[in-house]
C-alpha atoms as one frame of an Amber mdcrd trajectory, in Angstrom:
protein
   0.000   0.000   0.000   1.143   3.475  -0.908   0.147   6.226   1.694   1.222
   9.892   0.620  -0.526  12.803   1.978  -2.779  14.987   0.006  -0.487  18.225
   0.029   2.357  16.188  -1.184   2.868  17.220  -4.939   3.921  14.293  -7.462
   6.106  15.865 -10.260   6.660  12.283 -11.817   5.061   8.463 -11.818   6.194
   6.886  -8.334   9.375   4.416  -8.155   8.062   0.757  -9.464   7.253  -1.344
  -5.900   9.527  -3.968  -7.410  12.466  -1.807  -6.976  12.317  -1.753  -3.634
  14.714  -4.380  -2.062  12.696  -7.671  -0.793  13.395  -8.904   3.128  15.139
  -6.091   4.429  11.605  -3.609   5.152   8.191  -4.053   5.384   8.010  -0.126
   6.069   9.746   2.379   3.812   9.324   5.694   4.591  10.839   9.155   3.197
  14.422  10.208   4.712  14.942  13.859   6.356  12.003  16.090   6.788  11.194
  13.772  10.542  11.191  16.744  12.437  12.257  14.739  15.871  10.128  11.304
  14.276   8.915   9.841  11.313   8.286  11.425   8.270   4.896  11.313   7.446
   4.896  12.347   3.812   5.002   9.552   1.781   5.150   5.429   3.373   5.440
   2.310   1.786   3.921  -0.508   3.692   2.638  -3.720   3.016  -1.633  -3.949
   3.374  -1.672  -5.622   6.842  -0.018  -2.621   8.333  -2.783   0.153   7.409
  -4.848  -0.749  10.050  -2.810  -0.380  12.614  -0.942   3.058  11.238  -4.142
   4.666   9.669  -6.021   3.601  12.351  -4.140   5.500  15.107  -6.048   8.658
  14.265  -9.080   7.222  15.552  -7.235   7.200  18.809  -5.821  10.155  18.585
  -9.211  11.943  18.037 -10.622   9.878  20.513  -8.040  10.782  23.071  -7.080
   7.518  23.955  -3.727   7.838  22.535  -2.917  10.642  24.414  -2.789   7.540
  27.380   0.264   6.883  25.777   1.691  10.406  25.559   1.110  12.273  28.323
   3.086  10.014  30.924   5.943  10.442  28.273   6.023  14.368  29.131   6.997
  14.932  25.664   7.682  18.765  24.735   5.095  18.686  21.966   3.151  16.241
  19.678   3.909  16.465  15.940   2.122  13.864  13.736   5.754  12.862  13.077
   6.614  12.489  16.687   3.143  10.324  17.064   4.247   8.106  14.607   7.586
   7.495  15.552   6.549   6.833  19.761   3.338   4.919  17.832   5.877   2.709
  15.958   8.486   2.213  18.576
């Protein structure tokens, strides 16, 4: 499954899946632009991840995830710092 946000900009077809190296990711995600986490621009992941990633908004609206947070007494919540905590 490709995931890109909807103000990222595509100035050319994406890189063929098959390119991307077998065994050594199930995740690939877009280097620099983390801003203290995980990039959230563009992800590659395979389909039985997308619940579990898109998902997490639902419990981030629902404040439930903030469960997770708070005790953390992290400086400030990015949704590249949620992702990265989420993931780890």
């Amino acid at each position: 499954v490709v995931y890109s946000r909807p103000d990222f900009k595509w100035l050319g077809p994406h890189l063929p899946l098959a390119l991307l190296p077998e065994g050594e990711s199930d995740f690939w995600v877009i280097d620099g632009e983390d801003n203290g986490g995980l990039n959230d621009r563009h992800w590659v992941m395979p389909r039985r991840m997308v619940p579990e990633l898109l998902g997490s908004w639902g419990r981030l609206l629902d404040g439930s995830l903030a469960e997770l947070f708070v005790p953390q007494g992290l400086p400030e919540l990015s949704t590249e710092t949620h992702f990265s905590f989420y993931l780890s």
